[in-house]
Coordinates of C-alpha atoms in Angstrom, one line a residue:
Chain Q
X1209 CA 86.0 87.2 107.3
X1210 CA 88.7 85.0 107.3
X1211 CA 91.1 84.8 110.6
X1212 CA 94.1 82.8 110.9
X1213 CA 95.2 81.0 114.4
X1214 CA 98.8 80.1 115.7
X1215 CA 99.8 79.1 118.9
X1216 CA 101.1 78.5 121.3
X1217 CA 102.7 82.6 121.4
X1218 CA 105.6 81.2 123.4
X1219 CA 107.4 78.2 123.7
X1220 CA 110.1 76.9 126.3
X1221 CA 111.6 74.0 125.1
X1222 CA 114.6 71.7 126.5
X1223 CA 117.0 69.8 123.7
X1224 CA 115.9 66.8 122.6
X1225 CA 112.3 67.4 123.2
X1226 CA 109.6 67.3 120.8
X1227 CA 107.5 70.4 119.2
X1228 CA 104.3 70.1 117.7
X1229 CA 103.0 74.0 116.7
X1230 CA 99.7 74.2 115.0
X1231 CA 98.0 76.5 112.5
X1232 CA 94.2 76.5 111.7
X1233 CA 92.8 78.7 109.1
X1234 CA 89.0 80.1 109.3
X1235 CA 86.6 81.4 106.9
X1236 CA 88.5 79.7 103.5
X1237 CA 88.7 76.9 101.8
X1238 CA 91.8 75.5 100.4
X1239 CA 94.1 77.5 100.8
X1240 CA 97.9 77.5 100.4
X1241 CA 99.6 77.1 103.8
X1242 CA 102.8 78.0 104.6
X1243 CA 105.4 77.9 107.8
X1244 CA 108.2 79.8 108.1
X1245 CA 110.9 80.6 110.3
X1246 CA 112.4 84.5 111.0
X1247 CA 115.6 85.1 112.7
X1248 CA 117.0 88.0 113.4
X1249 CA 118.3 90.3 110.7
X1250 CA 117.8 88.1 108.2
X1251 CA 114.7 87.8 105.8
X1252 CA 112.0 85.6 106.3
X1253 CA 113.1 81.4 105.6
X1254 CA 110.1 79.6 104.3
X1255 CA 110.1 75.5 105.6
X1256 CA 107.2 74.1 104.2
X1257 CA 104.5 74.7 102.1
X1258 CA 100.8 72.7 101.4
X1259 CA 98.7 73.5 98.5
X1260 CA 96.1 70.4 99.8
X1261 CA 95.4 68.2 102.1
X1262 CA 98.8 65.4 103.1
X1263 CA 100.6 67.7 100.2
X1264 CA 103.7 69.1 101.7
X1265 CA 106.3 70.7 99.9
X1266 CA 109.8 70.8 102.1
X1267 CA 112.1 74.1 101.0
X1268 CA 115.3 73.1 103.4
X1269 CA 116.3 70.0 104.6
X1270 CA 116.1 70.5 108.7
X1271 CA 115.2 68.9 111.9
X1272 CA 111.3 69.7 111.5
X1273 CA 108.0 68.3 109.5
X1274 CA 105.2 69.6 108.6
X1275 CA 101.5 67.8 108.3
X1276 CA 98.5 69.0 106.9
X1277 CA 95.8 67.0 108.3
X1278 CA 92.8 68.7 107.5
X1279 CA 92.1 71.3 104.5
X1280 CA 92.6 74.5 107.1
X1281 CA 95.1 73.0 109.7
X1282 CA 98.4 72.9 109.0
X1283 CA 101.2 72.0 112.0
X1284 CA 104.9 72.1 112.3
X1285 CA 107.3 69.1 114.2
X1286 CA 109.9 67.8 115.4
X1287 CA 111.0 64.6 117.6
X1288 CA 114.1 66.2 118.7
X1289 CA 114.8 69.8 119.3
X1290 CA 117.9 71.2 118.6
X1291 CA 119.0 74.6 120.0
X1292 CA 119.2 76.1 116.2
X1293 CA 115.7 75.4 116.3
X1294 CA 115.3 78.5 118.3
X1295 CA 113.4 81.1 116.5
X1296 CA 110.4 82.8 115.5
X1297 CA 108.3 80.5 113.2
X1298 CA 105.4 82.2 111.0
X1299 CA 102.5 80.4 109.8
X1300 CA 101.0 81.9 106.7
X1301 CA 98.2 81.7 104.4
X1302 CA 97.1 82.9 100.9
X1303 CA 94.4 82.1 98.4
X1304 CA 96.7 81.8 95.5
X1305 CA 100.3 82.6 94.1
X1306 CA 99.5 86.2 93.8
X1307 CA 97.4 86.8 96.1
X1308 CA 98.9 88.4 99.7
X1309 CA 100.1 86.2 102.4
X1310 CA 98.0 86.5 105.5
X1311 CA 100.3 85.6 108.6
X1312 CA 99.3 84.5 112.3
X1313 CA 100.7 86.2 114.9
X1314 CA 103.9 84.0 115.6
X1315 CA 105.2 81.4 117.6
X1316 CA 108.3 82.7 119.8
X1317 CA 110.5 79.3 120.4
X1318 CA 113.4 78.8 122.5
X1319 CA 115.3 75.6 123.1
X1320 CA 117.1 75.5 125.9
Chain U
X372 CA 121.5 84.2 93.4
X373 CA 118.0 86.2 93.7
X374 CA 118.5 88.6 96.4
X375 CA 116.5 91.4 98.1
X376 CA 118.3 93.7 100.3
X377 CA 116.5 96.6 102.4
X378 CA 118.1 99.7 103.8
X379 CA 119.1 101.1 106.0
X380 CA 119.1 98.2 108.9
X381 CA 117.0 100.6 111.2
X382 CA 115.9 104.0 111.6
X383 CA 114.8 106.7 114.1
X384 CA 113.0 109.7 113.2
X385 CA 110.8 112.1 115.0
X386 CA 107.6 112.1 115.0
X387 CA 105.7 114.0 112.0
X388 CA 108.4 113.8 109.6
X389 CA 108.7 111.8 106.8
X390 CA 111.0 109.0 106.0
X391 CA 112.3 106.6 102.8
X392 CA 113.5 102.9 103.3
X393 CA 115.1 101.6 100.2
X394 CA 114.7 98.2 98.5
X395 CA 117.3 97.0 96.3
X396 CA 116.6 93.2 94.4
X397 CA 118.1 91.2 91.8
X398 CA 115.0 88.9 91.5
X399 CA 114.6 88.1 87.7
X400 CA 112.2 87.4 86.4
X401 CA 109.4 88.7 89.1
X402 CA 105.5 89.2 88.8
X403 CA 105.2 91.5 91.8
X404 CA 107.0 93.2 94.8
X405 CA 104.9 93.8 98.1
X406 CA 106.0 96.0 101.3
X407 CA 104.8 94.6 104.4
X408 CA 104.5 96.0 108.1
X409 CA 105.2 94.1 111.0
X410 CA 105.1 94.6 114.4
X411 CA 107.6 93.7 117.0
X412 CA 105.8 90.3 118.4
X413 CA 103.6 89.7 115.3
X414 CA 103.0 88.6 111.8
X415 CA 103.7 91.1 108.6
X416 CA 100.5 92.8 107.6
X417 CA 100.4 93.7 103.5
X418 CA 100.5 97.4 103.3
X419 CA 101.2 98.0 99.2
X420 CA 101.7 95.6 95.6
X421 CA 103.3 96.5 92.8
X422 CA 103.5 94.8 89.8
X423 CA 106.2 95.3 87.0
X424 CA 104.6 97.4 85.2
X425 CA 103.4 99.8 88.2
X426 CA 105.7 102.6 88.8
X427 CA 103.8 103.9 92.7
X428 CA 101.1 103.0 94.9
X429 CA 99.6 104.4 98.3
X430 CA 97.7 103.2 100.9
X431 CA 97.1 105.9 103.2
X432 CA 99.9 107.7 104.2
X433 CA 102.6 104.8 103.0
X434 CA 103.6 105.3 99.3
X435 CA 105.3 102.9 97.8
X436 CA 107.5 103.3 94.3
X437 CA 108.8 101.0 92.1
X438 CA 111.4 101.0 89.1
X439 CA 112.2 97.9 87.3
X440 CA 114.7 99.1 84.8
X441 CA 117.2 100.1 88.1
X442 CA 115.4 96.8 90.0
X443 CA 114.5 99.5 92.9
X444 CA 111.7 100.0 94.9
X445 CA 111.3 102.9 98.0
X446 CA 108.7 102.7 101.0
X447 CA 107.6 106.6 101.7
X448 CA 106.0 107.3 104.7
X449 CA 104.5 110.9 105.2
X450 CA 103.9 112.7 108.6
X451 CA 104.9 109.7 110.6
X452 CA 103.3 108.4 113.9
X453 CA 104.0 106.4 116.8
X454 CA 102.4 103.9 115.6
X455 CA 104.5 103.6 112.4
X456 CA 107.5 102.1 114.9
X457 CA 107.8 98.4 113.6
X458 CA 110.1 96.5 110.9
X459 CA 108.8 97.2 107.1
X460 CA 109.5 94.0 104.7
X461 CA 109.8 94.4 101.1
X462 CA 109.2 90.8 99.5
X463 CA 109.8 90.1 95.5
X464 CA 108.0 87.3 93.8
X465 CA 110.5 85.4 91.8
X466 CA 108.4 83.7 88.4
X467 CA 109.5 79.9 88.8
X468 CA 108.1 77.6 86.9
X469 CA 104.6 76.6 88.1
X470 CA 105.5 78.0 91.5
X471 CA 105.9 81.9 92.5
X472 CA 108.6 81.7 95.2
X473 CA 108.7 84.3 97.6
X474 CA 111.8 86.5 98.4
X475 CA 112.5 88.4 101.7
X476 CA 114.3 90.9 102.6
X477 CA 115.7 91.0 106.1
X478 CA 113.7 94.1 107.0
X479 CA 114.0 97.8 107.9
X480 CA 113.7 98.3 111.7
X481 CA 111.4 102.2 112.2
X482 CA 111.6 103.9 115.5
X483 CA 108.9 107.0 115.7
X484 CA 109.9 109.0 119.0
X485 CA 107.5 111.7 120.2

């Protein structure tokens, strides 16, 4: 069966610092990856999206990057954390564009 | 600008009794529309999919409704439990060129008390 893996769960991060969060993907091959980010009250805010290995597809322009270094790994950056980094960041992944997203269980960031 | 919006913002309710969150979009053209649960701390699970031309569908005790003429869409959930207390997501596919984008709506917060 196929599992999806996110961590760290929790984050504490001072600004300025940098982030690296990463994804891995079991029991799938090529799969579309996605990160996104969920604040509070508002709906989910996808950041990046893969569709293959080094292809990344950027939705807004922000303060983070995204690589996709092998077919089932997928990680989120930044050099320089900002505190409106702070948030809730999803990774996701689904087989195909109507297929369900499958979601890890969420990365809870603070910059402080 | 394609928008979905979910009501109401949260919701308390007993439990054993039933309740309805609403899901309102404006997402044209769409391919599907897809309620998922998530619990506080973790990532939405799929509970129900819809296509346009599906009017309900029910997985368990969630039923899930859709009508495209009014662009509507309800999440029923019958003889509720504890376990029901977490934020339901309705999410419309927006057709777009070679790429199905994903809309999200900001969530209906459920509260089952015993």
């Amino acid at each position: 069966s196929q599992t999806i893996h996110q961590w760290p769960a929790t984050l504490v991060q001072p600004v300025g610092s940098p982030l690296s969060l990463e994804c891995t993907v079991e029991g799938t091959s090529n799969p579309n990856l996605y990160w996104y980010r969920q604040a509070a009250g508002r709906g989910l805010q996808l950041l990046f999206y893969s569709v293959g290995i080094g292809q990344i597809s950027s939705e807004v322009p922000q303060n983070l990057s995204a690589s996709r270094p092998q077919d089932r790994q997928f990680i989120l950056s930044s050099k320089k954390l900002l505190l409106s980094d702070s948030g809730f960041y999803l990774c996701a992944w689904r087989t195909g564009h109507n297929s369900p997203l499958h979601f890890g269980n969420g990365t809870r960031l603070t910059v402080t | 600008k394609n928008q979905v919006e979910q009501s109401p913002q949260s919701l308390i309710i007993l439990e054993g009794k039933n309740c309805t969150l609403q899901c309102n979009y404006t997402v044209s053209p769409f391919s599907n529309l897809r309620w998922y649960k998530q619990d506080t701390g973790r990532g939405p699970v799929s509970l129900t999919i819809m296509t346009f031309s599906e009017n309900t569908k029910s997985n368990g005790r969630y039923t899930a409704t859709l009508d495209a003429d009014t662009k509507q869409s309800s999440l029923h959930i019958t003889a509720s439990q504890l376990s029901d207390s977490a934020s339901y997501i309705c999410v419309v596919t927006e057709i777009s060129g070679g790429y199905n984008k994903l809309i999200f709506g900001a969530g209906t917060r459920l509260a089952v008390h015993p």
